[in-house]
Tab-separated table of C-alpha atoms in Angstrom:
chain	number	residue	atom	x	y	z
F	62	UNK	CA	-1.933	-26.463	-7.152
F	63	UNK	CA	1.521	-25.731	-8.629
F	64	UNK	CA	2.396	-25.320	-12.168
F	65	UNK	CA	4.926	-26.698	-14.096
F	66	UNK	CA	8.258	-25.731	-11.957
F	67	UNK	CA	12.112	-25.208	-13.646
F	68	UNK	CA	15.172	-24.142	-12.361
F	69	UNK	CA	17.128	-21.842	-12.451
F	70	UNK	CA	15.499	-19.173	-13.891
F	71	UNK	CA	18.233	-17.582	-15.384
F	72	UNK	CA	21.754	-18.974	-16.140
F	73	UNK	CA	24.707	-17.435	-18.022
F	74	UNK	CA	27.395	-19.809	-19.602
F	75	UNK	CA	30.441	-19.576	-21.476
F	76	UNK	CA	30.910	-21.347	-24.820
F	77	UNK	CA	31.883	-25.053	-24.840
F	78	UNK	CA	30.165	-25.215	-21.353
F	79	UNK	CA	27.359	-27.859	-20.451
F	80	UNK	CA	24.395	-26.596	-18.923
F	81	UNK	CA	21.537	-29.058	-16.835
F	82	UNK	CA	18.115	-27.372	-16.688
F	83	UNK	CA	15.339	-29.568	-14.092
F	84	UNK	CA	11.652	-29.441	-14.849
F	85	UNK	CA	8.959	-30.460	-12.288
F	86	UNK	CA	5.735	-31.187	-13.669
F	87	UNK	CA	2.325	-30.610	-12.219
F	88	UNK	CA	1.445	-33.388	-9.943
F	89	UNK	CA	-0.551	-36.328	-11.721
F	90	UNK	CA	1.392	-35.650	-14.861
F	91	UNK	CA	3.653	-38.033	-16.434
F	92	UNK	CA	4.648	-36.974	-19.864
F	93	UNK	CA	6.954	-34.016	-19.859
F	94	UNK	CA	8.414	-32.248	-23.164
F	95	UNK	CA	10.913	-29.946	-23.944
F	96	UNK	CA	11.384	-26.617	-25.958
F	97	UNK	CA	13.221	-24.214	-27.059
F	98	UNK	CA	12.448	-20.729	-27.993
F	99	UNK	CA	14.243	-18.315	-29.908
F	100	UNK	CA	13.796	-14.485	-29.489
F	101	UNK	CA	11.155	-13.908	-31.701
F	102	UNK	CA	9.938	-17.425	-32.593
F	103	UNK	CA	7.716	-19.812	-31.629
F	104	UNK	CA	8.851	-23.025	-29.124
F	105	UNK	CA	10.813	-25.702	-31.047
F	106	UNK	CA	10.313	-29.151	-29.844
F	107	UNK	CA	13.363	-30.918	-28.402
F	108	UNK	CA	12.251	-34.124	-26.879
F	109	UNK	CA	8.997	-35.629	-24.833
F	110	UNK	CA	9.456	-38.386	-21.823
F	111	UNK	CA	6.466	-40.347	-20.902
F	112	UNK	CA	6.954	-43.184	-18.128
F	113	UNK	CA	11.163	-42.290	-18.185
F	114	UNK	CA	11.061	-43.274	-22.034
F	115	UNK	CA	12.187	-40.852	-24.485
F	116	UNK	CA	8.692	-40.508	-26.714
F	117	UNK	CA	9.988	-38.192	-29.036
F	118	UNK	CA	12.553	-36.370	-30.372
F	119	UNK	CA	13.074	-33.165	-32.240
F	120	UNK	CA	15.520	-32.027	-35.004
F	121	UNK	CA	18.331	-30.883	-32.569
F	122	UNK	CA	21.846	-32.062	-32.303
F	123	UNK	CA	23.070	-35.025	-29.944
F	124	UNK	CA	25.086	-32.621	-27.753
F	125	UNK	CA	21.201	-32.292	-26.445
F	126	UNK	CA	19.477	-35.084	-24.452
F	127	UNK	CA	17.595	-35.669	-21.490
F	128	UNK	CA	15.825	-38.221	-18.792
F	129	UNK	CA	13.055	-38.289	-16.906
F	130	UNK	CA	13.340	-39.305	-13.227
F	131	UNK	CA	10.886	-41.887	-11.214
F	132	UNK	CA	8.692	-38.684	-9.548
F	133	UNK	CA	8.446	-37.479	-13.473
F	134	UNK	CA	10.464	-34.619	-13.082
F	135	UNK	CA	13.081	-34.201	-15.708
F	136	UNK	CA	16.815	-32.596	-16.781
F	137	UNK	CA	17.780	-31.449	-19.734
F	138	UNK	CA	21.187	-31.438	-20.516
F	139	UNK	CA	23.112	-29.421	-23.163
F	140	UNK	CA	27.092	-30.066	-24.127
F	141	UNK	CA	29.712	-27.944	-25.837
F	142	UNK	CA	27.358	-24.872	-25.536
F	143	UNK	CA	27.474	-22.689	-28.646
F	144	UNK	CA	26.192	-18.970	-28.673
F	145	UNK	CA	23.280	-20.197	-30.692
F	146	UNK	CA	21.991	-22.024	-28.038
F	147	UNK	CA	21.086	-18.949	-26.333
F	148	UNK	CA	17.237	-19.127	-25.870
F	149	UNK	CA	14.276	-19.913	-23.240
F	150	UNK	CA	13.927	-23.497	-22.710
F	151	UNK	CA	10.716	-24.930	-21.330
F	152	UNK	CA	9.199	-27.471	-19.775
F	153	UNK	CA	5.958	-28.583	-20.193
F	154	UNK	CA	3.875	-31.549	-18.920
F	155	UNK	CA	0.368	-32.963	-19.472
F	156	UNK	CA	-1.815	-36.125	-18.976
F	157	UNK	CA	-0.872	-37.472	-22.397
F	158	UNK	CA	-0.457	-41.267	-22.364
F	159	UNK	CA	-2.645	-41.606	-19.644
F	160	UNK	CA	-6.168	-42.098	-21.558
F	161	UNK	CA	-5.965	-37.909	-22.635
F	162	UNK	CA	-4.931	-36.361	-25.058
F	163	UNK	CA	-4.666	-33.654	-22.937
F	164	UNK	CA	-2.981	-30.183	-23.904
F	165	UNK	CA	0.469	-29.186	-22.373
F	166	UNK	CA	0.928	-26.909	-19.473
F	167	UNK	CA	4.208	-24.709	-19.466
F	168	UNK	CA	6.104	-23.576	-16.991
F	169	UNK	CA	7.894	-20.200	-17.070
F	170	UNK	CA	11.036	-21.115	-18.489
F	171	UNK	CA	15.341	-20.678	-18.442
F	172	UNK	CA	16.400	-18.166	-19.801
F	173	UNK	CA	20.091	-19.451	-20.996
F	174	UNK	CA	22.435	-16.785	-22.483
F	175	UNK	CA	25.638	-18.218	-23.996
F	176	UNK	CA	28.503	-15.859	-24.147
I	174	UNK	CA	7.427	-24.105	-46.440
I	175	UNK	CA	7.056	-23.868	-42.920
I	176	UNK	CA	4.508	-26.594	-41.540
I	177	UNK	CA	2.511	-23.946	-39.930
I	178	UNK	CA	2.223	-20.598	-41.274
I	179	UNK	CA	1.048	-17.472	-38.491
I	180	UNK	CA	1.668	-13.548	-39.218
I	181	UNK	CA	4.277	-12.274	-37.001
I	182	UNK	CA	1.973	-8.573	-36.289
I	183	UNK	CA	2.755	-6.155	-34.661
I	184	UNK	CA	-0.788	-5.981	-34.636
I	185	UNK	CA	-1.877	-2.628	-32.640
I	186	UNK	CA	-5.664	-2.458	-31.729
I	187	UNK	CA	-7.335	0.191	-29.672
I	188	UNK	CA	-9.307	-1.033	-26.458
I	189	UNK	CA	-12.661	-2.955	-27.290
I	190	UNK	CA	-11.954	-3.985	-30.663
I	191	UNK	CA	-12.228	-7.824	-31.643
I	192	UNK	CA	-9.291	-8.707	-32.892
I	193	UNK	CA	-8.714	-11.657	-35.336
I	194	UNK	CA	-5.621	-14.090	-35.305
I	195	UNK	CA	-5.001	-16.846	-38.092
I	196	UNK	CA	-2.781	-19.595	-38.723
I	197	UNK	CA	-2.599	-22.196	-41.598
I	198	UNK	CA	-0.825	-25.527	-41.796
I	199	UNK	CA	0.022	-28.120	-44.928
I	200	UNK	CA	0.043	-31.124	-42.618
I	201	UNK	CA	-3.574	-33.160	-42.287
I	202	UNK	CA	-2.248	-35.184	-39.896
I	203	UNK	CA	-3.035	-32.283	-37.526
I	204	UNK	CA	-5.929	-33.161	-35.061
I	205	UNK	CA	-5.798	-30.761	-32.335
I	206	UNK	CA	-5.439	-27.119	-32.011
I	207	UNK	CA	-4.332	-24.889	-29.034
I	208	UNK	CA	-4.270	-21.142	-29.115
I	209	UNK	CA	-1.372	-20.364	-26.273
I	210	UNK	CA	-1.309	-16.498	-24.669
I	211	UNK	CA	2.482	-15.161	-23.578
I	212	UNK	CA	3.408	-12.487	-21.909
I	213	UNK	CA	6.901	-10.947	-21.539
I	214	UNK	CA	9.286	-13.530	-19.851
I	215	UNK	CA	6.729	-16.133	-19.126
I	216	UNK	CA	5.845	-19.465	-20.346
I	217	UNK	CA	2.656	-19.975	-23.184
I	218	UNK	CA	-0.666	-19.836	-21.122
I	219	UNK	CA	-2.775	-22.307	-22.592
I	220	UNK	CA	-5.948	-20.288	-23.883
I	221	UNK	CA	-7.980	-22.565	-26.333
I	222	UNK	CA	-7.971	-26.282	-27.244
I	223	UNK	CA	-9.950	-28.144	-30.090
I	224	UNK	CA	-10.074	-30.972	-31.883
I	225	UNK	CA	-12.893	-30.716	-34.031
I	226	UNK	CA	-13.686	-28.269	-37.265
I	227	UNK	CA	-16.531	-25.535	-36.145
I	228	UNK	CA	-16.269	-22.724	-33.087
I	229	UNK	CA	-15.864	-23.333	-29.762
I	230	UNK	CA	-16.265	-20.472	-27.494
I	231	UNK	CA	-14.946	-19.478	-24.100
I	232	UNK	CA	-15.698	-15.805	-22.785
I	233	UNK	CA	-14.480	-13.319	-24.666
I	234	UNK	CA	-12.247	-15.833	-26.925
I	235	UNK	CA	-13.553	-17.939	-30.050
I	236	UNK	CA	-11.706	-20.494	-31.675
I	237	UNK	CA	-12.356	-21.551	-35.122
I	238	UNK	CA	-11.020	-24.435	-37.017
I	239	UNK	CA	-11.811	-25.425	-40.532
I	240	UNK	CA	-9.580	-28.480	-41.255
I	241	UNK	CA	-10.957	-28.765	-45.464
I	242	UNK	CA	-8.954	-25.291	-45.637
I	243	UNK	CA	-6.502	-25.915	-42.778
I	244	UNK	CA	-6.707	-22.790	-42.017
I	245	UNK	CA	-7.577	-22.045	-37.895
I	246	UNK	CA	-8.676	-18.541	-36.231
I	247	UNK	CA	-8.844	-17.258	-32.795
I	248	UNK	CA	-10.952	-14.274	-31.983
I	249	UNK	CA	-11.251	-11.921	-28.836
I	250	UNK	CA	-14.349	-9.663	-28.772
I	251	UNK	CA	-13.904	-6.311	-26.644
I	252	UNK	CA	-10.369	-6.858	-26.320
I	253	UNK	CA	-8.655	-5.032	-23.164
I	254	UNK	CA	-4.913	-3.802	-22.568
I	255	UNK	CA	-4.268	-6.883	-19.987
I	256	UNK	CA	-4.657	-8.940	-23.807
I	257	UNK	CA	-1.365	-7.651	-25.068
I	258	UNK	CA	0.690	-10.116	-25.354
I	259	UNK	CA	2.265	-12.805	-28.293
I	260	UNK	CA	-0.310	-15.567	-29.415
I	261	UNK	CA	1.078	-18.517	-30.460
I	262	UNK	CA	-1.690	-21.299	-32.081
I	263	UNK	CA	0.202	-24.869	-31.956
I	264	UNK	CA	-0.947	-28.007	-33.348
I	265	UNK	CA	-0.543	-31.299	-33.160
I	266	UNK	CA	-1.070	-34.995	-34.402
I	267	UNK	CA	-2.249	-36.422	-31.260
I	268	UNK	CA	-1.607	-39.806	-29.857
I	269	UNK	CA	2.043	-41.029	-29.162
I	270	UNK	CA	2.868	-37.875	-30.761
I	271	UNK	CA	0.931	-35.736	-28.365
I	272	UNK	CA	3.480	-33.861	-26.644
I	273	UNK	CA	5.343	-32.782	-30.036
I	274	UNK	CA	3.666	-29.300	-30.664
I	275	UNK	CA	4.239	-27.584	-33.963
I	276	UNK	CA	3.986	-23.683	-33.094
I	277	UNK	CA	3.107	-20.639	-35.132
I	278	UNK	CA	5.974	-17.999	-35.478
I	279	UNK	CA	3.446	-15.587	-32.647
I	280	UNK	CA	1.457	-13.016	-33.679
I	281	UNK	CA	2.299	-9.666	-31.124
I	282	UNK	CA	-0.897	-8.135	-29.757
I	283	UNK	CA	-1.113	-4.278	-28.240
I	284	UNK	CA	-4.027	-3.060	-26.879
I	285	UNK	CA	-4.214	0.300	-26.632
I	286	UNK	CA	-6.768	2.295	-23.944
């Protein structure tokens, strides 16, 4: 079975750039969340979907938001890019909602460098 | 104070050691615990998950809660060089909160042969 899926991998951008990252969760999952890691640090929590409803939302400015699509899969979008916004974002989904309070499974991550 | 405290390492260990890794948190609203394994440029590999104070084992990994301390372990008897990597422990409230994780900074692991 696949994992949790995001593209692209890698992505450079300039500053005061928007950036969309997509997240496909494992199949049967409909809660996905967000994160962002810092070199160095653990994952921050940006936001959770559940059912295309925002579930939860982390301490991050508004030019960050997202939406979760009918098949579950999700963007993140990120405006007016600023070089701290450099980090590895990930998705991650899980059965949460759905009778579990199952753990999250991450996928591998993008890698966004703002220059 | 950070909600959930973890030592950053570099923790260097030769090959078949058991290595120890702690975290503690101030919140008691935490209900589970997850010990996460990641390697260089990849996503957290789910490792552990509890929900209850005591040990629950899994091969070579133990994890250990004890919420009256708040205060959570993971250990890895005979460790191996394929175990270096950062482990993260996260935590959460649970319920409509469930996908809000509250990591540990990482603790970096080498295993040396």
């Amino acid at each position: 079975d696949a994992g949790v899926t995001q593209s692209p991998t890698h992505l450079i951008k300039t500053r005061g750039q928007h950036v969309t990252l997509r997240c496909s969760p494992i199949s049967g999952h409909k809660s996905v969340s967000w994160y962002q890691q810092v070199l160095g640090q653990g994952p921050q929590f940006i936001f959770q979907y559940y059912e295309k409803e925002e579930r939860g939302r982390g301490n991050f400015p508004d030019r960050f938001s997202a939406r979760q699509f009918p098949n579950y899969s999700s963007e993140l979008n990120v405006n007016a890019l600023l070089l701290g916004d450099s980090a590895l974002y990930l998705c991650a989904s899980s059965l949460a909602g759905q009778g579990y309070n199952s753990p999250l499974h991450f996928g591998n991550g993008t890698r966004l460098t703002v220059t | 104070q950070k909600e959930v405290e973890q030592d950053p390492g570099p923790l260097s260990v030769p090959e078949g050691a058991i290595v120890s890794l702690n975290c503690t948190y101030s919140n008691s609203a935490f209900q589970y615990f997850m010990w996460y394994r990641q390697y260089s440029r990849k996503g957290p590999e789910l490792l552990m998950y509890t929900y209850s104070s005591g040990n629950k084992e899994d091969g070579r990994f133990t994890a250990q809660v004890d919420k009256s301390s708040k205060y959570i372990s993971l250990f890895i008897r005979d460790s191996q060089p394929s175990d270096s990597a950062t482990y993260l422990c996260a935590l959460t409230s649970g319920g409509t909160s469930y996908g809000k994780l509250t990591f540990g900074q990482g603790t970096i692991l080498t295993v040396h042969p």
